[in-house]
Amino acid sequence: MYVFGMSKRKFPIKVSARAFLTEDASIEFFSEFEVVPGCSSDSPSRGKRRKIVISMKLSDGTDSPIIEESHDSAISDKPKQQVKYGELVILGYNGFLPQGDRGRRRSKFVLYKRPAATGVKKSRHYVVKTPHSSQAILDTMQHSISYTLSRNHAVIVEYTNDEETDMFQIGRSSESPIDFVVMDTIPGDKNGEVKVNQSTISRFACRILCERNNPKVARIYAAGFDTSRNIFLGEKACKWQENGREIDGQTTNGVLIMHPSGGFCGGEAKCGVWLETSVGGGIFTKRESRSAQQRGQMVEDVTNVLQDGTLIDLCGATLLWRSAEGLEKTPSKHDLEKVIDEINAGRPQCPVGLNTLVIPRRVSPNENQQQPYVYLNCGHVQGLHDWGQDKDSGARKCPICLEQGPVVKVCMGLEPAFYVDSGLPTFAFNPCGHMATEKTVKYWANVVIPHGTNGFQSVCPFCACPLSGSPGYIRLIFQDNVD
């Protein structure tokens, strides 16, 4: 029995609690307490019961616990569920960063509706001779963009608060204006923190504005506001002003976007055309190189509104936008792990060692007799053995079909956002061995990602490893499916 303080009176209270694990991977905590009657001169005539239920879903950390409070005498209103705009997911990570998701530095970022609007919109623009000493730049509460045309000539565009939008900023900087910190992606397995000597990602790379009254609409703009709420485009930056009207520009290495052609969910989408968005949200064809000072041609029939499956390239990292509506049609991480369990329950065997193979959730650097390997030229899945190994080239001859070629560990692709459909993971990327559904593997094998100053390549979305050969994937053949 405990005594809780309630206003200025104290009542003895009996407290009991219990927890349950539900079928949908949630934990429910039940806490019940009762005011004991007759223990105080000013206590109520009879005991009152009050129950608190806390339901917490086990997830990858992107969901918030939902707290529900109920009374015996009356049912209270549930708290409103957060409005979700969508998710930004970095290509090259299989559901988490190698050193762990921490704060704003993580493999994915969920955009929720803010408690109060944080968006901005253009208010006015004017010409100044010394932009760094102008009032708009010096005022740390004023959002503004400075376009330097020459040493003594600049155009300043002031922005005012927009009660109808929420703003989210992405970049390499760890300063407070950045909501999602993105670093350069290193292809392949990432067993620890790998640093790049010189990053090509802008510290304040881009910003996304989501409409509060229409959560399906999210627009992307190049460049983000710094700690002083300013954006500076220097004299050498790519910028233009047509007929003395509104001015616009592009960042040093640019922000490229690619809208998929067709619906992302269902696997029928095709790779679209890579275009570039401007600071003002215009859409243009790509420049001749990432840092060229001459912009491309304006594209009238494409907007900066993000679609489910839109790719955003920041010159060093590529992000995938998944809308809240699209994510509802995508398998969850729990669904993917359940598929792994079902495959492992079939106890696939290695035809050489005759040992049972177990598909892992994470690839271990250590050798494991249960770790499945796939022959990339034929697709047969086997265990670790030395049969048919060429000591000079490292290639191995498949004992089932005698096809010789490279061998790689098989691992499940566990980032749900990369999946275009639900189904069995019957295919794997070449050369990394990440498993996924047939439509998912084939979609990503036909998507090209910007590489270098003006190149493109297809990569595995789970590790960013460039795909090898044609078509860049292989159909998996387990021993239990051979006969």
C-alpha positions as a printed Julia matrix, in Angstrom:
483×3 Matrix{Float64}:
   0.0     0.0     0.0
   1.29    3.42   -0.97
   0.28    6.97   -0.13
   0.06    9.32   -3.1
  -0.23   13.1    -2.78
  -3.38   14.45   -4.41
  -3.73   18.22   -4.16
  -3.32   18.9    -0.41
  -4.97   15.68    0.71
  -3.41   12.24    0.98
  -5.22    8.93    0.47
  -3.91    5.4     0.9
  -3.86    3.7    -2.51
  -3.54    0.08   -3.57
  -1.48   -0.32   -6.76
  -1.18   -3.36   -9.0
   0.48   -3.71  -12.41
   1.0    -6.4   -15.02
   2.31   -6.61  -18.6
   1.35   -8.73  -21.61
   3.03   -9.4   -24.98
   0.35   -9.25  -27.67
   0.28  -11.08  -31.01
   1.09   -7.94  -32.99
   4.49   -7.51  -31.31
   3.22   -5.01  -28.76
   3.68   -4.84  -25.01
   0.69   -3.73  -22.92
   1.26   -2.51  -19.35
  -1.76   -2.46  -17.02
  -1.55   -0.35  -13.88
  -4.54   -0.24  -11.55
  -4.88    1.6    -8.26
  -7.72    1.99   -5.76
  -8.37    4.67   -3.17
  -9.04    2.84    0.1
 -12.14    4.25    1.88
 -12.32    5.09    5.52
  -8.6     5.72    6.05
  -8.93    9.45    6.36
 -11.5    11.8     7.82
 -11.91   13.57    4.49
 -11.72   10.45    2.32
 -14.61    9.57    0.0
 -17.36    7.31    1.23
 -16.39    4.48   -1.09
 -13.3     3.45   -3.07
 -12.74    4.67   -6.61
 -10.92    2.6    -9.17
  -8.72    4.07  -11.87
  -6.87    2.12  -14.52
  -4.04    3.17  -16.83
  -3.16    1.12  -19.89
   0.05    1.79  -21.8
   0.36    0.02  -25.14
   3.86    0.14  -26.62
   4.54   -1.33  -30.06
   7.89   -2.99  -30.61
   9.31   -1.47  -33.77
  12.48   -0.04  -35.29
  12.22    3.09  -33.17
  10.17    5.21  -35.55
   6.86    4.76  -33.7
   5.88    6.58  -30.54
   4.18    4.78  -27.62
   0.43    5.37  -27.47
  -0.86    6.07  -23.97
  -4.49    5.3   -23.25
  -6.19    6.2   -20.0
  -9.54    4.68  -19.07
 -11.96    5.01  -16.12
 -14.59    2.68  -14.8
 -17.18    5.42  -14.63
 -16.54    7.04  -17.98
 -14.51    6.34  -21.12
 -11.98    9.09  -21.83
 -11.03   10.22  -25.31
  -7.91    8.63  -26.81
  -5.1    10.99  -27.72
  -5.04   11.89  -31.37
  -2.68    9.82  -33.49
   0.24   11.72  -35.01
  -0.21   12.69  -38.64
   2.55   11.1   -40.68
   3.74   12.82  -43.85
   6.17   10.11  -44.92
   9.66    8.72  -44.47
  13.11    9.5   -45.87
  15.3     6.4   -46.09
  18.99    6.42  -47.04
  19.94    3.92  -49.72
  22.72    1.59  -48.62
  21.57    0.65  -45.11
  19.69   -2.5   -44.19
  17.38   -0.96  -41.6
  19.97    0.67  -39.34
  23.34    2.42  -39.28
  26.32    0.15  -38.51
  27.12    2.15  -35.35
  23.42    2.38  -34.42
  20.72    4.97  -35.01
  21.27    7.91  -32.67
  19.23   11.08  -32.52
  19.13   12.86  -35.86
  21.83   10.58  -37.29
  19.99    7.47  -38.45
  19.22    5.39  -41.55
  15.68    6.74  -41.87
  13.75    9.81  -40.76
  10.01    9.89  -40.17
   8.27   13.2   -40.91
   5.36   13.88  -38.55
   3.05   16.88  -38.39
   4.52   19.43  -35.98
   2.57   20.69  -32.96
   2.82   24.17  -34.51
   3.57   25.19  -38.09
   7.28   25.65  -38.9
   7.07   26.4   -42.62
   8.07   29.6   -44.39
   7.02   31.31  -47.63
   8.33   34.16  -49.76
   7.27   37.62  -48.69
   9.35   40.16  -50.66
  12.66   40.66  -52.46
  14.91   43.67  -53.04
  18.39   44.68  -54.22
  21.23   45.58  -51.83
  24.89   46.52  -52.29
  26.27   44.82  -49.18
  24.19   41.72  -48.37
  26.18   40.64  -45.3
  25.39   43.9   -43.53
  21.72   44.12  -44.51
  19.07   43.97  -41.82
  17.49   40.75  -43.12
  20.8    38.89  -42.92
  21.71   40.26  -39.48
  18.28   39.46  -38.02
  18.58   35.87  -36.76
  14.79   35.6   -36.51
  14.29   36.44  -40.2
  14.48   33.71  -42.85
  16.15   35.04  -45.98
  18.06   33.96  -49.09
  20.88   36.09  -50.48
  21.8    35.82  -54.18
  25.13   37.56  -54.84
  25.26   38.71  -58.47
  28.46   40.76  -58.18
  30.64   42.28  -55.48
  28.3    45.26  -55.01
  25.04   43.78  -56.23
  22.88   41.18  -54.46
  19.22   40.25  -54.3
  17.71   39.33  -50.95
  14.51   37.34  -50.74
  12.78   37.51  -47.37
  10.58   34.71  -46.08
   7.78   34.91  -43.55
   6.13   32.27  -41.38
   3.67   30.0   -43.16
   0.94   28.61  -40.9
  -0.05   26.06  -43.54
   3.23   24.14  -43.86
   5.86   22.3   -41.81
   9.51   22.54  -42.81
  12.1    19.77  -42.45
  15.76   20.26  -43.32
  18.33   17.68  -44.42
  22.11   18.04  -44.59
  25.54   17.03  -43.35
  25.61   19.59  -40.54
  24.82   18.48  -36.99
  23.62   21.99  -36.06
  20.1    22.44  -34.73
  18.34   23.59  -37.95
  19.03   20.19  -39.52
  16.35   17.61  -38.73
  17.98   14.69  -40.55
  21.79   14.43  -40.55
  23.05   12.62  -43.66
  26.65   11.57  -44.26
  28.31   10.07  -47.34
  27.27    6.48  -48.02
  30.07    3.92  -48.32
  29.1     0.95  -50.56
  29.26   -2.61  -49.28
  29.1    -4.15  -45.81
  29.62   -1.55  -43.09
  31.07   -3.13  -39.96
  31.93    0.16  -38.28
  32.16    3.92  -38.62
  33.77    4.78  -41.96
  34.68    8.39  -42.57
  35.13   10.18  -45.88
  38.08   12.54  -46.15
  36.15   15.17  -48.1
  32.37   15.07  -48.24
  30.44   16.3   -51.27
  27.15   16.61  -49.36
  26.19   20.17  -48.46
  25.98   21.05  -44.77
  22.49   22.45  -45.43
  21.55   20.39  -48.49
  17.79   20.7   -48.93
  14.47   21.35  -47.23
  11.05   19.75  -47.51
   7.79   21.61  -46.91
   4.71   19.52  -46.08
   1.17   20.89  -46.22
  -0.5    20.61  -42.8
  -4.03   20.52  -44.22
  -3.13   18.09  -47.01
  -0.47   15.73  -45.62
  -0.07   13.98  -48.98
   1.67   17.04  -50.46
   5.38   17.43  -49.71
   7.63   19.68  -51.79
  11.42   19.62  -51.98
  13.71   22.63  -52.41
  17.47   22.85  -52.81
  19.45   24.38  -49.9
  18.5    24.73  -46.24
  18.54   27.64  -43.81
  21.53   27.82  -41.45
  21.56   28.65  -37.73
  21.05   32.34  -38.58
  18.09   31.38  -40.83
  19.99   32.43  -43.95
  20.87   30.84  -47.27
  23.78   32.3   -49.23
  24.38   31.73  -52.94
  27.78   33.2   -53.74
  28.95   34.99  -56.85
  30.08   31.74  -58.51
  26.92   29.79  -57.74
  24.48   28.88  -60.5
  21.68   31.48  -60.4
  19.52   33.53  -62.72
  16.96   36.33  -62.83
  14.7    36.65  -65.85
  13.36   40.06  -66.89
  13.95   41.51  -63.43
  11.43   39.13  -61.9
  11.94   36.53  -59.19
  15.46   35.23  -58.82
  16.39   31.57  -58.41
  19.48   29.4   -58.22
  21.01   25.98  -57.6
  23.46   24.74  -54.99
  27.08   23.83  -55.73
  26.61   20.09  -56.3
  22.86   20.3   -56.78
  19.89   18.29  -55.55
  18.7    15.73  -58.09
  15.31   14.01  -57.93
  13.78   11.1   -59.83
  10.04   10.44  -59.81
   9.24    6.8   -60.68
   7.18    6.22  -63.78
   4.1     4.44  -62.47
   3.1     3.41  -58.97
   5.97    2.38  -56.7
   3.87   -0.17  -54.81
   3.04   -3.23  -56.88
   6.33   -3.44  -58.73
   5.06   -1.98  -62.0
   7.04    1.28  -61.75
   9.95    2.07  -64.03
  12.95    4.32  -63.49
  12.08    7.91  -64.37
  14.32   10.75  -65.54
  16.78   12.39  -63.16
  16.13   16.13  -62.91
  17.39   18.94  -60.68
  15.39   21.09  -58.29
  16.31   24.69  -57.54
  16.36   26.79  -54.37
  12.96   28.15  -55.37
  11.53   24.72  -56.17
  11.76   24.84  -59.97
  12.53   21.69  -61.97
  15.26   21.63  -64.61
  17.18   19.12  -66.67
  20.54   18.08  -65.22
  23.54   20.33  -65.66
  26.45   19.04  -67.76
  28.22   18.28  -64.49
  27.13   18.49  -60.87
  28.87   21.83  -60.22
  28.45   23.51  -63.62
  27.45   27.19  -63.46
  24.98   26.89  -66.35
  21.57   25.48  -65.42
  19.63   23.01  -67.53
  16.38   23.59  -69.38
  13.23   24.26  -67.39
  10.82   21.3   -67.27
   7.23   22.55  -67.24
   5.32   19.29  -66.78
   7.19   18.03  -63.68
   6.86   19.51  -60.18
   8.88   19.34  -56.98
   6.05   17.5   -55.19
   7.43   14.23  -53.86
   5.77   11.01  -54.98
   5.85    7.63  -53.29
   9.2     6.21  -54.43
  10.85    9.51  -55.4
  14.65    9.37  -55.12
  16.63   12.39  -53.87
  20.37   12.51  -54.59
  22.54   14.84  -52.5
  25.85   14.02  -54.25
  27.2    11.52  -51.75
  23.99    9.97  -50.45
  20.68    9.04  -52.06
  17.37    9.18  -50.16
  14.13    7.38  -50.91
  10.84    9.15  -50.14
   8.01    6.88  -49.02
   4.61    8.44  -48.52
   2.49    7.46  -45.53
  -0.11    6.03  -47.9
   2.49    3.96  -49.73
   4.0     2.6   -46.52
   0.61    1.17  -45.54
   0.87   -1.15  -48.57
   4.46   -2.14  -47.78
   5.43   -5.17  -45.67
   6.58   -4.31  -42.17
   9.88   -5.39  -40.64
   7.93   -7.93  -38.6
   6.49   -9.36  -41.84
   9.98   -9.71  -43.33
  11.33  -11.41  -40.21
   8.36  -13.78  -40.27
   9.26  -14.76  -43.84
  12.82  -15.58  -42.7
  11.43  -17.77  -39.92
   9.21  -19.62  -42.39
  12.14  -20.31  -44.73
  14.34  -21.45  -41.86
  11.5   -23.67  -40.6
  11.77  -25.57  -43.89
  15.3   -26.56  -42.8
  17.07  -26.12  -46.15
  20.18  -28.29  -46.36
  23.63  -27.99  -47.85
  24.02  -30.82  -50.42
  27.7   -31.23  -49.54
  27.88  -30.92  -45.76
  24.25  -32.07  -45.31
  23.94  -29.51  -42.52
  20.91  -27.29  -41.99
  21.22  -23.73  -43.3
  19.87  -20.74  -41.39
  19.28  -17.38  -43.07
  20.57  -14.68  -40.68
  19.04  -11.29  -39.99
  22.53   -9.8   -40.05
  25.65  -11.01  -41.81
  28.37  -11.92  -39.35
  32.04  -11.42  -40.26
  32.77  -14.76  -38.59
  32.49  -18.06  -40.45
  29.39  -20.08  -39.6
  28.55  -23.58  -40.82
  24.85  -22.66  -40.92
  25.43  -19.52  -43.01
  23.99  -20.04  -46.52
  26.02  -19.06  -49.58
  24.77  -18.55  -53.13
  26.63  -19.38  -56.34
  26.1   -16.18  -58.3
  26.24  -17.82  -61.74
  23.59  -20.47  -61.09
  21.71  -19.46  -57.92
  22.17  -22.69  -55.94
  22.27  -22.04  -52.19
  24.68  -24.14  -50.12
  26.72  -24.03  -46.94
  30.39  -23.27  -46.4
  32.69  -25.94  -47.88
  35.87  -26.26  -49.93
  34.53  -28.5   -52.68
  35.36  -27.29  -56.19
  37.33  -24.27  -55.0
  39.89  -22.73  -57.36
  42.76  -21.64  -55.14
  44.07  -19.14  -57.7
  40.88  -17.25  -58.59
  38.82  -17.99  -55.49
  35.91  -19.11  -57.7
  34.07  -22.32  -56.89
  32.41  -25.01  -58.94
  28.82  -25.7   -57.96
  28.52  -29.4   -56.99
  24.95  -29.52  -58.32
  25.31  -28.04  -61.83
  29.13  -27.78  -62.06
  28.84  -24.07  -62.99
  31.94  -22.19  -61.86
  31.78  -18.67  -60.48
  31.88  -16.44  -57.39
  30.15  -17.33  -54.12
  28.71  -14.89  -51.56
  26.86  -15.03  -48.24
  23.07  -14.78  -48.38
  21.37  -12.21  -46.14
  17.8   -10.93  -45.93
  17.03   -7.38  -47.01
  15.3    -6.03  -43.9
  14.55   -2.39  -44.76
  10.8    -2.48  -45.54
  10.79    0.86  -47.39
  12.79   -0.62  -50.27
  10.17   -3.27  -51.04
   7.73   -2.67  -53.89
   5.53   -5.66  -53.01
   4.96   -8.48  -50.54
   6.03  -12.02  -51.24
   8.76  -14.58  -50.8
  12.4   -13.46  -51.11
  13.27  -15.71  -54.03
  15.9   -13.45  -55.65
  19.2   -11.91  -54.53
  21.34   -9.05  -55.78
  24.66   -9.77  -57.46
  27.33   -9.48  -56.0
  26.22   -8.73  -52.4
  23.67  -11.52  -51.84
  20.87   -9.47  -50.25
  17.57  -11.32  -50.63
  14.25   -9.69  -51.57
  11.12  -10.37  -53.58
  11.39  -10.85  -57.33
   9.67   -7.56  -58.19
  11.75   -5.62  -55.65
  15.05   -6.97  -56.96
  14.09   -6.41  -60.59
  12.88   -2.86  -59.92
  16.1    -1.73  -58.22
  18.26   -3.51  -60.81
  16.72   -1.23  -63.43
  17.06    2.0   -61.42
  20.21    4.03  -62.02
  21.69    6.12  -59.2
  23.94    9.18  -59.8
  27.59    8.32  -59.39
  30.5    10.76  -59.49
  30.21   14.05  -61.36
  28.12   12.79  -64.26
  27.81    8.99  -64.09
  25.06    6.55  -63.15
  25.0     2.98  -61.86
  22.56    0.42  -60.46
  23.09   -0.51  -56.8
  21.65   -2.78  -54.15
  19.42   -0.56  -51.98
  20.36   -2.51  -48.84
  24.13   -1.9   -49.06
  24.7     0.49  -52.02
  27.03   -2.06  -53.63
  27.15   -1.57  -57.45
  25.45   -4.47  -59.22
  27.56   -6.84  -61.3
  26.83   -8.42  -64.64
  23.53   -8.49  -66.43
  20.84   -8.46  -65.13
  22.53   -7.84  -61.73
  20.56  -10.43  -59.76
  20.05  -14.18  -59.45
  17.13  -16.47  -58.65
  17.77  -18.43  -55.46
  17.53  -22.23  -55.53
  17.45  -23.9   -52.12
  18.14  -27.62  -51.73
  14.64  -28.33  -50.43
  13.27  -27.04  -53.76
  15.62  -29.01  -56.01
  13.87  -32.37  -56.02
